Coordinates of C-alpha atoms in Angstrom, one line a residue:
X260 CA 0.0 0.0 0.0
X261 CA 1.3 3.5 -0.9
X262 CA 0.5 6.2 1.6
X263 CA 0.1 8.8 -1.1
X264 CA -2.6 6.8 -2.8
X265 CA -4.4 6.3 0.6
X266 CA -4.3 10.0 1.2
X267 CA -5.9 10.8 -2.2
X268 CA -8.7 8.3 -1.6
X269 CA -10.0 10.1 1.5
X270 CA -13.8 10.4 1.0
X271 CA -15.4 13.7 0.3
X272 CA -17.2 15.7 3.0
X273 CA -20.5 14.8 1.4
X274 CA -19.7 11.1 1.5
X275 CA -18.7 11.3 5.1
X276 CA -21.9 13.1 6.0
X277 CA -24.0 10.4 4.3
X278 CA -22.3 7.6 6.2
X279 CA -22.5 9.5 9.5
X280 CA -26.2 10.0 8.8
X281 CA -26.8 6.3 8.3
X282 CA -25.0 5.5 11.6
X283 CA -26.3 8.3 13.8
X284 CA -29.7 9.8 14.3
X285 CA -31.0 11.4 11.1
X286 CA -31.7 15.1 10.9
X287 CA -34.0 17.2 8.8
X288 CA -32.8 18.8 5.6
X289 CA -34.5 22.2 5.9
X290 CA -34.4 25.0 3.4
X291 CA -36.1 28.3 3.0
X292 CA -37.4 30.2 6.0
X293 CA -37.0 27.4 8.5
X294 CA -33.5 26.7 7.4
X295 CA -32.5 30.3 7.8
X296 CA -34.3 30.6 11.2
X297 CA -32.5 27.5 12.6
X298 CA -29.2 28.7 11.2
X299 CA -29.7 32.0 12.8
X300 CA -30.6 30.4 16.2
X301 CA -27.5 28.3 16.0
X302 CA -25.3 31.4 15.3
X303 CA -26.9 33.2 18.3
X304 CA -26.3 30.1 20.5
X305 CA -22.7 29.9 19.4
X306 CA -22.1 33.6 20.1
X307 CA -23.8 33.4 23.5
X308 CA -21.6 30.5 24.6
X309 CA -18.5 32.3 23.4
X310 CA -19.6 35.3 25.4
X311 CA -20.2 33.1 28.5
X312 CA -16.5 32.1 28.5
X313 CA -15.6 35.7 29.7
X314 CA -18.9 36.7 31.3
X315 CA -20.1 35.9 34.9
X316 CA -23.4 34.0 34.8
X317 CA -24.9 32.1 37.7
X318 CA -24.3 28.4 37.3
X319 CA -27.8 27.2 37.2
X320 CA -29.0 30.1 35.1
X321 CA -26.3 29.5 32.5
X322 CA -27.1 25.8 32.3
X323 CA -30.8 26.6 32.0
X324 CA -30.1 29.1 29.2
X325 CA -28.0 26.5 27.4
X326 CA -31.0 24.1 27.6
X327 CA -33.2 26.9 26.4
X328 CA -31.4 26.8 23.1
X329 CA -31.0 23.1 22.9
X330 CA -34.6 21.9 23.6
X331 CA -36.5 23.6 20.8
X332 CA -33.6 23.1 18.3
X333 CA -33.7 19.3 19.0
X334 CA -37.4 19.0 18.1
X335 CA -36.9 21.2 15.0
X336 CA -33.9 19.4 13.7
X337 CA -34.5 15.8 14.7
X338 CA -37.7 14.1 13.4
X339 CA -39.7 11.7 15.5
X340 CA -39.2 8.9 13.0
X341 CA -38.0 8.3 9.5
X342 CA -40.5 10.6 7.9
X343 CA -41.0 14.4 8.0
X344 CA -37.4 15.1 7.0
X345 CA -38.2 18.0 4.6
X346 CA -40.7 19.9 6.8
X347 CA -41.6 20.4 10.5
X348 CA -45.0 18.9 11.5
X349 CA -47.2 20.8 13.9
X350 CA -46.5 18.6 16.9
X351 CA -42.8 19.2 16.7
X352 CA -43.5 23.0 16.7
X353 CA -45.6 22.4 19.8
X354 CA -42.9 20.4 21.5
X355 CA -40.3 23.1 20.6
X356 CA -42.6 25.7 22.2
X357 CA -43.1 23.6 25.3
X358 CA -39.3 23.2 25.5
X359 CA -38.9 27.0 25.5
X360 CA -41.7 27.5 28.1
X361 CA -40.6 24.9 30.6
X362 CA -37.0 26.1 30.5
X363 CA -37.6 29.8 30.4
X364 CA -39.9 29.4 33.4
X365 CA -36.7 28.8 35.5
X366 CA -35.3 32.2 34.5
X367 CA -38.4 34.3 34.9
X368 CA -38.0 34.5 38.7
X369 CA -34.8 32.7 39.2
X370 CA -33.9 33.6 42.8
X371 CA -37.3 32.6 44.1
X372 CA -37.3 29.5 42.0
X373 CA -34.1 28.0 43.4
X374 CA -35.1 28.8 47.0
X375 CA -38.3 26.8 46.9
X376 CA -36.8 23.5 45.6
X377 CA -37.7 21.7 48.8
X378 CA -41.3 22.7 48.6
X379 CA -42.1 23.4 44.9
X380 CA -45.4 25.1 43.9
X381 CA -47.9 23.2 41.8
X382 CA -46.8 25.1 38.7
X383 CA -43.2 24.1 39.4
X384 CA -44.3 20.5 39.4
X385 CA -46.2 20.9 36.1
X386 CA -43.3 22.6 34.4
X387 CA -40.7 20.2 35.8
X388 CA -42.7 17.1 34.8
X389 CA -43.2 18.5 31.4
X390 CA -39.4 19.2 30.9
X391 CA -38.5 15.7 32.2
X392 CA -40.9 14.2 29.6
X393 CA -39.5 16.4 26.8
X394 CA -35.9 15.5 27.7
X395 CA -36.9 11.8 27.5
X396 CA -38.3 12.3 24.0
X397 CA -35.4 14.4 22.9
X398 CA -33.0 11.6 24.1
X399 CA -35.0 9.0 22.2
X400 CA -34.8 11.0 19.0
X401 CA -31.0 11.7 19.2
X402 CA -29.6 8.7 21.0
X403 CA -32.3 5.9 20.7
X404 CA -34.3 3.9 23.1
X405 CA -31.6 2.4 25.2
X406 CA -30.5 5.5 27.1
X407 CA -34.1 6.7 27.2
X408 CA -35.2 3.4 28.8
X409 CA -32.3 3.6 31.3
X410 CA -33.3 7.1 32.4
X411 CA -36.9 6.0 32.7
X412 CA -35.9 3.0 34.8
X413 CA -34.0 5.2 37.2
X414 CA -37.1 7.5 37.5
X415 CA -39.3 4.5 38.1
X416 CA -36.9 3.3 40.8
X417 CA -37.3 6.6 42.6
X418 CA -41.1 6.3 42.5
X419 CA -41.4 2.6 43.2
X420 CA -38.6 1.9 45.6
X421 CA -41.0 0.9 48.4
X422 CA -42.2 -2.0 46.2
X423 CA -38.8 -3.5 45.6
X424 CA -37.3 -6.4 47.7
X425 CA -34.3 -6.6 49.9
X426 CA -31.3 -4.2 49.4
X427 CA -33.0 -2.6 46.4
X428 CA -35.9 -1.2 48.5
X429 CA -36.2 2.3 49.8
X430 CA -39.2 4.3 51.0
X431 CA -40.1 5.8 47.6
X432 CA -40.4 9.4 46.6
X433 CA -43.4 11.3 45.4
X434 CA -43.6 13.5 42.3
X435 CA -43.1 16.7 44.4
X436 CA -39.8 15.4 45.8
X437 CA -38.5 14.0 42.5
X438 CA -39.3 17.1 40.4
X439 CA -37.9 19.4 43.1
X440 CA -34.6 17.5 43.1
X441 CA -34.3 16.8 39.3
X442 CA -35.7 20.1 38.0
X443 CA -34.9 22.7 40.6
X444 CA -31.4 21.9 41.9
X445 CA -28.0 21.2 40.4
X446 CA -28.3 17.5 41.1
X447 CA -30.6 16.4 38.3
X448 CA -31.1 17.8 34.8
X449 CA -28.7 20.7 35.5
X450 CA -26.0 18.6 36.9
X451 CA -22.4 18.0 35.8
X452 CA -23.1 16.4 32.4
X453 CA -25.1 19.5 31.3
X454 CA -22.4 21.7 32.6
X455 CA -19.7 19.8 30.6
X456 CA -21.9 20.1 27.5
X457 CA -22.5 23.8 28.0
X458 CA -18.9 24.8 28.8
X459 CA -16.6 22.3 27.0
X460 CA -18.4 20.2 24.4
X461 CA -20.0 23.1 22.7
X462 CA -16.6 24.9 22.3
X463 CA -15.1 21.8 20.8
X464 CA -18.1 21.5 18.5
X465 CA -17.5 25.1 17.3
X466 CA -13.9 24.3 16.8
X467 CA -14.8 21.2 14.8
X468 CA -17.2 23.3 12.7
X469 CA -14.4 25.8 11.9
X470 CA -12.1 22.9 11.0
X471 CA -14.7 21.3 8.7
X472 CA -15.5 24.6 7.0
X473 CA -11.8 25.4 6.4
X474 CA -11.2 21.9 4.9
X475 CA -8.6 21.3 7.6
X476 CA -9.5 17.6 7.9
X477 CA -7.5 16.6 4.9
X478 CA -4.6 18.7 6.1
X479 CA -4.6 16.8 9.4
X480 CA -4.5 13.5 7.5
X481 CA -1.7 14.6 5.2
X482 CA 0.2 16.1 8.2
X483 CA -0.1 12.8 10.1
X484 CA 1.1 10.7 7.1
X485 CA 4.0 13.1 6.5
X486 CA 5.1 12.9 10.1
X487 CA 5.0 9.1 10.4
X488 CA 4.9 7.8 6.9
X489 CA 8.6 7.0 6.6
X490 CA 8.6 4.4 9.4
X491 CA 7.7 0.7 8.9
X492 CA 4.5 1.2 11.0
X493 CA 3.8 4.6 9.4
X494 CA 0.3 3.8 8.3
X495 CA -0.8 2.7 11.8
X496 CA 0.9 5.7 13.4
X497 CA -0.6 8.0 10.8
X498 CA -4.1 6.7 11.6
X499 CA -3.6 7.1 15.3
X500 CA -2.3 10.7 15.0
X501 CA -5.0 11.6 12.4
X502 CA -7.7 10.2 14.7
X503 CA -6.5 12.3 17.5
X504 CA -6.4 15.5 15.4
X505 CA -9.8 14.9 13.8
X506 CA -11.7 13.1 16.5
X507 CA -11.1 15.5 19.3
X508 CA -12.5 18.6 17.6
X509 CA -15.3 16.8 15.7
X510 CA -16.6 14.6 18.5
X511 CA -17.9 12.1 16.0
X512 CA -16.4 8.6 16.1
X513 CA -18.2 7.6 12.9
X514 CA -16.9 10.6 10.9
X515 CA -13.4 10.1 12.2
X516 CA -13.4 6.3 11.4
X517 CA -14.7 6.9 7.8
X518 CA -12.2 9.7 7.2
X519 CA -9.1 8.0 8.3
X520 CA -10.2 4.4 7.7
X521 CA -9.3 4.6 4.1
X522 CA -5.6 5.0 5.0
X523 CA -5.5 1.4 6.1
X524 CA -7.5 -0.2 3.3
X525 CA -6.2 -2.7 0.8

């Protein structure tokens, strides 16, 4: 195998996108007004998170504002099934609106909201229950049934612990306690995973988008092969280095595998 030939056979960006789409959750291909609106929302979201790097925003408020962007965009970009990929049905618009309402509710009277987490009001319970259900549906659309079922099982464990035998049993918690903990504190929805997504992952995603737009992916592959290609194990080392350079910024294992996998073919 000649390394130069392998480098030239790297698939195009369009081919990579098609393979990634088959392996990961499909997204809508929107044009016209909706396409421009979603693009604009994503630009605003990106600028906001870049601003948050230097700004001082209360932790829970920042995580809630991050989710305020993510929830409606998820229902607008990811279809409920294999259909409706060229337009947005009415129920996804409704879900996107509910995602905005249940998340913005936290920010309307933020200080009072976080102080009543132990004794939530009826409206808090309604909003929190709605957001939990919306997150379950958003998880199903983007990551599939396995993680959704796992989260639902843990929620059920919180409700039904008094019915379980032996060491698995606990006294069980009511809806007020679960919503207060999951929705109104930093221990549930707005815990460490969301913080990592809002502060680190989104910045790497932006970096990956810049790399993709500037066609730097091919440069990374060529650089890796140039740095390691003269040794006996050059192809393997080149793949490892290219995977590191591409996979870190992009965050997509499928895209990285497809892009650098051609180096080791034949």
